[in-house]
């Protein structure tokens, strides 16, 4: 089996949280220590942060890599990685863009959005994926004999927060990274009226709320809980224009880390769950087979239209 590498994302000089998860994903694949790779421009601090987690870090610092244009990054990786490399990414829009083509260039297997590693048997990596919006799990054998590119769903592996690796940083040359795709600009989303990322308690509303008028049962609960609480939602609620986009949790919305996440009438799609990075998840859903019950810390099989007003009443009594 080839060397395991973990490609680490970063933003504004800060490593993505997924870096601490990828080290544990790498340990599940090989006993040999994994090597981290960071690309970008002016990334000394990011490389040092990576070295606190990984024993070896390859830093590819080049102006052409200032924005993570997947085509440019892929070229830099191909120029630096051995053909039999096992390369881990955190599953994201970026990895969807970069990783499949990388596996083709390196000539190895590709598997995306894995939610578990069952075992490694020789050169075979046995992974779990989810299909049909998380309704079914599939078990997939990945032949790593010629290398592999594996995208790991964020939040699946526990983060290694010890940050005590004391690793080495080695600078590498990007090589020829001329490509046809040009990065133009980042368009920041408009600031919303609330910042759900700061709330301790999120009352998150999904399609199970059924009607815009029913949203008041969520705002009533928020009032009862006080300042620490805020109302967030899944994407269908934003699509229906019942709440503003700044309240959406998920891969195309906000990433949140509240102390308590109350998922009310939310099925648990990976696009939604991908936005929850911590805290106790309490799912309230009237369908006992809803996929969210597989990932929630506590599950309550109830109709939210009855349950939330009762909860509000109890909290007010207290
Ligand atoms: C590229 C892409 C990006 C996406 N990004 C996001 C994202 O950032 N965030 C996001 O949320 N989604 C996102 N989605 C959409 C995602 O795939 C799901 O469609 C969405 O999360 C489903 O929202 P939901 O759980 O509210 O609705 P549903 O999947 O319809 O689930 C509703 C749930 O409510 C339950 N329910 C119904 N009535 C009641 C009741 N009275 N009481 C209790 N339970 C009830 C049902 O049993 C069901 O489980 C994205 C999709 C794509 C393709």
Coordinates of C-alpha atoms and ligand atoms in Angstrom, one line a residue:
X1 CA 0.0 0.0 0.0
X2 CA 1.3 3.5 -0.8
X3 CA 1.8 6.4 1.5
X4 CA -1.3 8.0 2.9
X5 CA -1.6 11.8 2.3
X6 CA -4.3 14.2 3.7
X7 CA -5.1 17.3 1.7
X8 CA -6.0 20.0 4.2
X9 CA -8.2 22.9 3.4
X10 CA -7.9 26.3 5.0
X11 CA -9.6 29.7 5.0
X12 CA -8.3 33.1 6.0
X13 CA -5.1 31.5 7.5
X14 CA -7.1 29.0 9.6
X15 CA -7.0 25.2 8.9
X16 CA -10.4 23.6 8.3
X17 CA -11.6 21.6 11.3
X18 CA -11.7 18.6 9.1
X19 CA -7.8 18.4 9.3
X20 CA -8.2 17.0 12.8
X21 CA -10.7 14.4 11.5
X22 CA -8.5 13.4 8.5
X23 CA -5.6 12.3 10.8
X24 CA -8.0 9.8 12.4
X25 CA -9.3 8.7 9.1
X26 CA -5.7 8.1 7.9
X27 CA -5.0 6.1 11.1
X28 CA -7.9 3.8 10.2
X29 CA -6.3 3.1 6.8
X30 CA -2.6 2.7 7.7
X31 CA -0.4 2.3 10.8
X32 CA 2.3 4.4 8.9
X33 CA 2.0 8.1 9.8
X34 CA 0.1 10.1 7.2
X35 CA 1.6 13.2 5.5
X36 CA -0.4 16.4 5.2
X37 CA -0.4 18.6 2.2
X38 CA -1.3 22.2 2.2
X39 CA -1.4 24.4 -0.9
X40 CA -1.9 28.2 -1.1
X41 CA 0.0 31.5 -1.1
X42 CA 1.7 32.8 2.1
X43 CA 0.7 29.7 4.1
X44 CA 3.5 29.4 6.7
X45 CA 1.0 29.7 9.6
X46 CA -1.3 27.1 8.0
X47 CA 1.6 24.7 7.5
X48 CA 2.7 25.2 11.1
X49 CA -0.9 24.5 12.3
X50 CA -0.9 21.4 10.1
X51 CA 2.4 20.3 11.7
X52 CA 0.8 20.4 15.1
X53 CA -1.5 17.6 13.9
X54 CA 0.6 15.7 11.3
X55 CA 4.2 14.4 11.7
X56 CA 5.0 15.4 8.2
X57 CA 3.6 18.3 6.2
X58 CA 4.3 19.2 2.5
X59 CA 3.8 22.9 1.9
X60 CA 3.2 24.0 -1.7
X61 CA 3.4 27.8 -1.6
X62 CA 2.7 29.5 -4.9
X63 CA 0.8 32.7 -6.0
X64 CA -1.1 30.6 -8.5
X65 CA -2.6 28.7 -5.5
X66 CA -3.8 31.7 -3.6
X67 CA -7.4 30.7 -4.5
X68 CA -8.2 27.0 -4.3
X69 CA -8.9 26.6 -8.0
X70 CA -9.3 22.8 -8.2
X71 CA -7.6 22.6 -11.6
X72 CA -4.5 24.4 -10.4
X73 CA -4.4 22.4 -7.1
X74 CA -4.8 19.2 -8.9
X75 CA -1.8 19.9 -11.1
X76 CA 0.4 20.9 -8.1
X77 CA -0.6 17.6 -6.4
X78 CA 0.0 15.5 -9.5
X79 CA 3.5 17.1 -9.8
X80 CA 4.3 16.1 -6.2
X81 CA 2.6 12.9 -5.3
X82 CA 3.7 9.3 -6.1
X83 CA 1.3 7.4 -8.4
X84 CA 0.4 4.9 -5.7
X85 CA -0.5 7.6 -3.1
X86 CA -3.6 7.2 -1.0
X87 CA -5.0 10.7 -0.9
X88 CA -7.6 11.8 1.6
X89 CA -9.8 14.9 1.2
X90 CA -12.7 16.2 3.4
X91 CA -15.8 15.8 1.2
X92 CA -16.8 19.3 0.0
X93 CA -17.6 21.2 -3.1
X94 CA -13.8 21.6 -3.6
X95 CA -13.1 17.9 -3.2
X96 CA -15.9 17.1 -5.7
X97 CA -14.1 19.4 -8.1
X98 CA -10.5 18.3 -7.5
X99 CA -10.5 14.7 -6.4
X100 CA -12.1 12.7 -9.2
X101 CA -9.7 14.2 -11.8
X102 CA -6.8 13.6 -9.4
X103 CA -7.5 9.9 -9.2
X104 CA -7.6 9.7 -13.0
X105 CA -4.3 11.6 -13.3
X106 CA -2.7 9.3 -10.7
X107 CA -4.3 6.2 -12.1
X108 CA -5.9 5.0 -8.9
X109 CA -9.4 4.4 -7.5
X110 CA -11.8 7.1 -6.4
X111 CA -14.5 6.9 -3.8
X112 CA -16.4 10.0 -2.5
X113 CA -18.3 10.9 0.6
X114 CA -17.5 7.9 2.7
X115 CA -19.2 7.7 6.1
X116 CA -17.1 4.9 7.6
X117 CA -14.2 2.6 7.2
X118 CA -15.1 -1.1 8.0
X119 CA -11.6 -2.6 7.5
X120 CA -8.5 -2.7 5.5
X121 CA -7.7 -6.2 4.1
X122 CA -4.4 -6.2 2.3
X123 CA -4.8 -3.6 -0.5
X124 CA -8.6 -3.5 -0.1
X125 CA -10.2 -0.6 1.7
X126 CA -13.7 -1.5 2.9
X127 CA -15.8 1.7 3.2
X128 CA -19.4 2.7 3.8
X129 CA -21.3 5.2 1.8
X130 CA -24.8 6.4 1.9
X131 CA -27.3 6.6 -1.0
X132 CA -30.8 7.8 -1.7
X133 CA -30.4 10.7 0.7
X134 CA -29.1 8.5 3.5
X135 CA -31.9 6.0 3.3
X136 CA -29.5 3.1 2.6
X137 CA -25.9 2.4 3.3
X138 CA -23.7 0.7 0.8
X139 CA -20.5 -1.2 1.5
X140 CA -17.8 -0.6 -1.1
X141 CA -14.4 -2.4 -1.6
X142 CA -11.7 0.0 -2.9
X143 CA -8.7 -1.5 -4.5
X144 CA -5.8 0.6 -3.3
X145 CA -3.0 -1.4 -5.1
X146 CA -2.5 1.4 -7.6
X147 CA -3.3 4.2 -5.2
X148 CA -6.6 5.8 -4.3
X149 CA -8.3 9.1 -3.7
X150 CA -10.9 9.0 -0.9
X151 CA -13.2 11.9 0.1
X152 CA -14.3 11.6 3.8
X153 CA -17.6 13.1 5.0
X154 CA -16.8 15.8 7.6
X155 CA -18.0 15.1 11.1
X156 CA -17.7 11.3 10.7
X157 CA -14.3 10.7 12.3
X158 CA -13.7 12.1 15.7
X159 CA -11.2 15.0 15.7
X160 CA -7.8 14.5 17.2
X161 CA -7.6 17.8 19.1
X162 CA -4.3 17.0 21.0
X163 CA -2.3 19.1 18.5
X164 CA 0.9 17.6 19.8
X165 CA 2.5 16.1 16.6
X166 CA 5.4 18.5 16.5
X167 CA 5.7 17.7 12.8
X168 CA 8.2 18.8 10.1
X169 CA 7.2 21.1 7.3
X170 CA 8.9 20.5 3.9
X171 CA 8.5 23.1 1.1
X172 CA 7.8 21.6 -2.3
X173 CA 7.6 23.2 -5.7
X174 CA 4.2 23.5 -7.4
X175 CA 5.7 22.8 -10.8
X176 CA 3.9 23.7 -14.0
X177 CA 0.4 24.7 -12.9
X178 CA -0.8 26.5 -16.0
X179 CA -4.5 25.8 -16.5
X180 CA -7.4 27.1 -18.6
X181 CA -9.7 28.0 -15.7
X182 CA -9.3 31.5 -14.2
X183 CA -10.5 32.4 -10.7
X184 CA -12.3 35.8 -10.9
X185 CA -13.7 36.7 -7.5
X186 CA -15.4 35.5 -4.3
X187 CA -18.9 36.9 -3.8
X188 CA -19.6 37.0 -0.1
X189 CA -23.2 36.3 0.9
X190 CA -25.2 39.3 2.2
X191 CA -25.1 39.6 5.9
X192 CA -28.4 38.3 7.4
X193 CA -30.2 39.7 10.4
X194 CA -29.0 36.9 12.7
X195 CA -25.8 35.0 13.2
X196 CA -26.9 31.5 13.9
X197 CA -23.3 30.4 14.3
X198 CA -23.1 32.2 17.6
X199 CA -26.2 30.6 19.2
X200 CA -25.9 28.1 22.1
X201 CA -29.2 26.5 21.3
X202 CA -30.6 26.2 17.8
X203 CA -34.2 25.3 17.2
X204 CA -33.9 24.1 13.6
X205 CA -37.0 23.8 11.5
X206 CA -37.5 21.5 8.6
X207 CA -40.1 20.7 6.0
X208 CA -42.0 18.9 8.8
X209 CA -43.3 22.3 10.0
X210 CA -45.7 22.0 7.1
X211 CA -46.9 25.7 6.9
X212 CA -45.3 29.1 7.2
X213 CA -47.9 30.1 9.9
X214 CA -46.6 27.2 12.1
X215 CA -43.2 28.9 12.4
X216 CA -44.5 30.7 15.4
X217 CA -44.2 27.5 17.5
X218 CA -40.5 27.8 16.9
X219 CA -40.2 31.5 17.7
X220 CA -42.3 30.9 20.8
X221 CA -39.8 28.3 22.0
X222 CA -37.0 30.6 21.2
X223 CA -38.6 33.4 23.3
X224 CA -39.0 30.9 26.2
X225 CA -35.4 29.9 26.0
X226 CA -34.1 33.4 25.9
X227 CA -31.1 35.1 24.3
X228 CA -29.0 32.0 23.9
X229 CA -31.4 30.4 21.5
X230 CA -32.0 31.1 17.8
X231 CA -34.2 29.7 15.1
X232 CA -32.4 28.0 12.1
X233 CA -33.8 25.8 9.4
X234 CA -33.2 23.4 6.5
X235 CA -33.0 24.4 2.9
X236 CA -36.6 23.8 1.9
X237 CA -37.7 26.4 4.4
X238 CA -35.3 29.0 2.7
X239 CA -36.4 27.9 -0.7
X240 CA -40.0 28.5 0.3
X241 CA -38.9 32.0 1.5
X242 CA -40.4 31.3 4.9
X243 CA -37.0 32.2 6.5
X244 CA -34.0 34.0 5.2
X245 CA -30.9 32.3 3.8
X246 CA -28.7 33.4 6.8
X247 CA -30.7 30.8 8.9
X248 CA -30.0 27.8 6.7
X249 CA -27.8 25.1 8.2
X250 CA -25.9 22.8 5.8
X251 CA -23.3 22.4 3.1
X252 CA -24.8 25.3 1.1
X253 CA -25.7 27.2 4.3
X254 CA -24.0 27.9 7.6
X255 CA -21.8 25.6 9.6
X256 CA -22.9 25.7 13.2
X257 CA -21.5 24.3 16.5
X258 CA -24.2 25.0 19.2
X259 CA -24.4 23.3 22.5
X260 CA -27.8 21.9 21.6
X261 CA -29.2 21.4 18.2
X262 CA -32.9 20.7 18.1
X263 CA -33.7 19.3 14.7
X264 CA -37.5 19.6 14.3
X265 CA -39.1 17.9 11.3
X266 CA -35.8 17.5 9.6
X267 CA -35.0 14.2 7.8
X268 CA -31.2 14.3 8.2
X269 CA -29.9 14.6 4.7
X270 CA -26.1 14.7 4.5
X271 CA -26.3 18.2 3.0
X272 CA -28.0 19.4 6.2
X273 CA -26.0 17.3 8.7
X274 CA -22.8 18.5 7.1
X275 CA -23.4 21.9 8.6
X276 CA -23.6 20.7 12.2
X277 CA -20.1 20.5 13.7
X278 CA -20.7 19.8 17.3
X279 CA -23.1 19.9 20.2
X280 CA -25.9 17.5 21.3
X281 CA -28.3 16.8 18.4
X282 CA -31.9 16.1 19.5
X283 CA -34.1 15.0 16.7
X284 CA -37.9 15.3 16.8
X285 CA -39.6 13.6 13.9
X286 CA -42.9 11.8 13.6
X287 CA -41.3 9.1 11.4
X288 CA -39.4 6.6 13.6
X289 CA -37.4 5.5 10.5
X290 CA -36.2 9.0 9.6
X291 CA -32.4 8.9 8.8
X292 CA -31.7 11.6 11.3
X293 CA -32.3 9.2 14.2
X294 CA -29.1 7.3 13.1
X295 CA -27.0 10.3 13.8
X296 CA -28.9 12.2 16.6
X297 CA -27.7 11.9 20.2
X298 CA -31.4 11.8 21.3
X299 CA -34.4 10.9 19.3
X300 CA -38.0 11.9 20.0
X301 CA -40.8 10.3 17.8
X302 CA -43.4 13.0 18.0
X303 CA -45.4 15.4 15.8
X304 CA -43.5 18.7 16.2
X305 CA -46.8 20.6 15.9
X306 CA -47.8 19.1 19.3
X307 CA -44.4 18.6 20.9
X308 CA -42.9 22.1 20.5
X309 CA -45.8 24.0 22.0
X310 CA -45.8 21.6 25.0
X311 CA -42.0 22.0 25.4
X312 CA -42.4 25.8 25.3
X313 CA -45.1 25.5 28.0
X314 CA -42.9 23.3 30.2
X315 CA -39.9 25.7 29.9
X316 CA -42.1 28.7 30.7
X317 CA -43.4 26.9 33.8
X318 CA -39.8 26.3 34.9
Ligands
LIG1 C1 -26.2 20.8 -3.8 C2 -27.2 20.7 -2.7 C3 -27.0 21.4 -1.5 C4 -27.9 21.4 -0.5 N1 -27.6 22.1 0.7 C5 -28.4 22.0 1.7 C6 -28.2 22.7 2.9 O1 -27.2 23.4 3.0 N2 -29.0 22.5 3.9 C7 -30.1 21.7 3.9 O2 -30.9 21.6 4.9 N3 -30.4 21.0 2.8 C8 -29.6 21.2 1.7 N4 -29.9 20.5 0.5 C9 -31.2 19.8 0.5 C10 -31.1 18.4 1.1 O3 -30.7 17.5 0.1 C11 -32.5 18.0 1.6 O4 -33.4 18.0 0.5 C12 -33.0 18.9 2.7 O5 -32.1 19.0 3.8 C13 -34.3 18.3 3.3 O6 -34.8 19.1 4.2 P1 -35.8 18.6 5.4 O7 -35.1 17.6 6.2 O8 -36.3 19.8 6.1 O9 -37.0 18.0 4.5 P2 -37.4 16.5 4.3 O10 -36.3 15.7 3.8 O11 -38.7 16.6 3.4 O12 -37.8 15.9 5.7 C14 -38.9 16.4 6.5 C15 -39.0 15.5 7.7 O13 -40.0 16.0 8.5 C16 -40.7 14.9 9.1 N5 -42.0 15.4 9.4 C17 -43.0 15.7 8.6 N6 -44.0 16.3 9.3 C18 -43.7 16.2 10.6 C19 -44.3 16.6 11.8 N7 -45.5 17.2 11.8 N8 -43.6 16.4 13.0 C20 -42.4 15.8 13.0 N9 -41.8 15.5 11.9 C21 -42.4 15.7 10.7 C22 -40.7 13.8 8.0 O14 -40.8 12.5 8.6 C23 -39.3 14.0 7.4 O15 -38.3 13.2 8.0 C24 -29.0 20.6 -0.5 C25 -29.3 19.8 -1.7 C26 -28.4 19.9 -2.8 C27 -28.6 19.1 -4.0

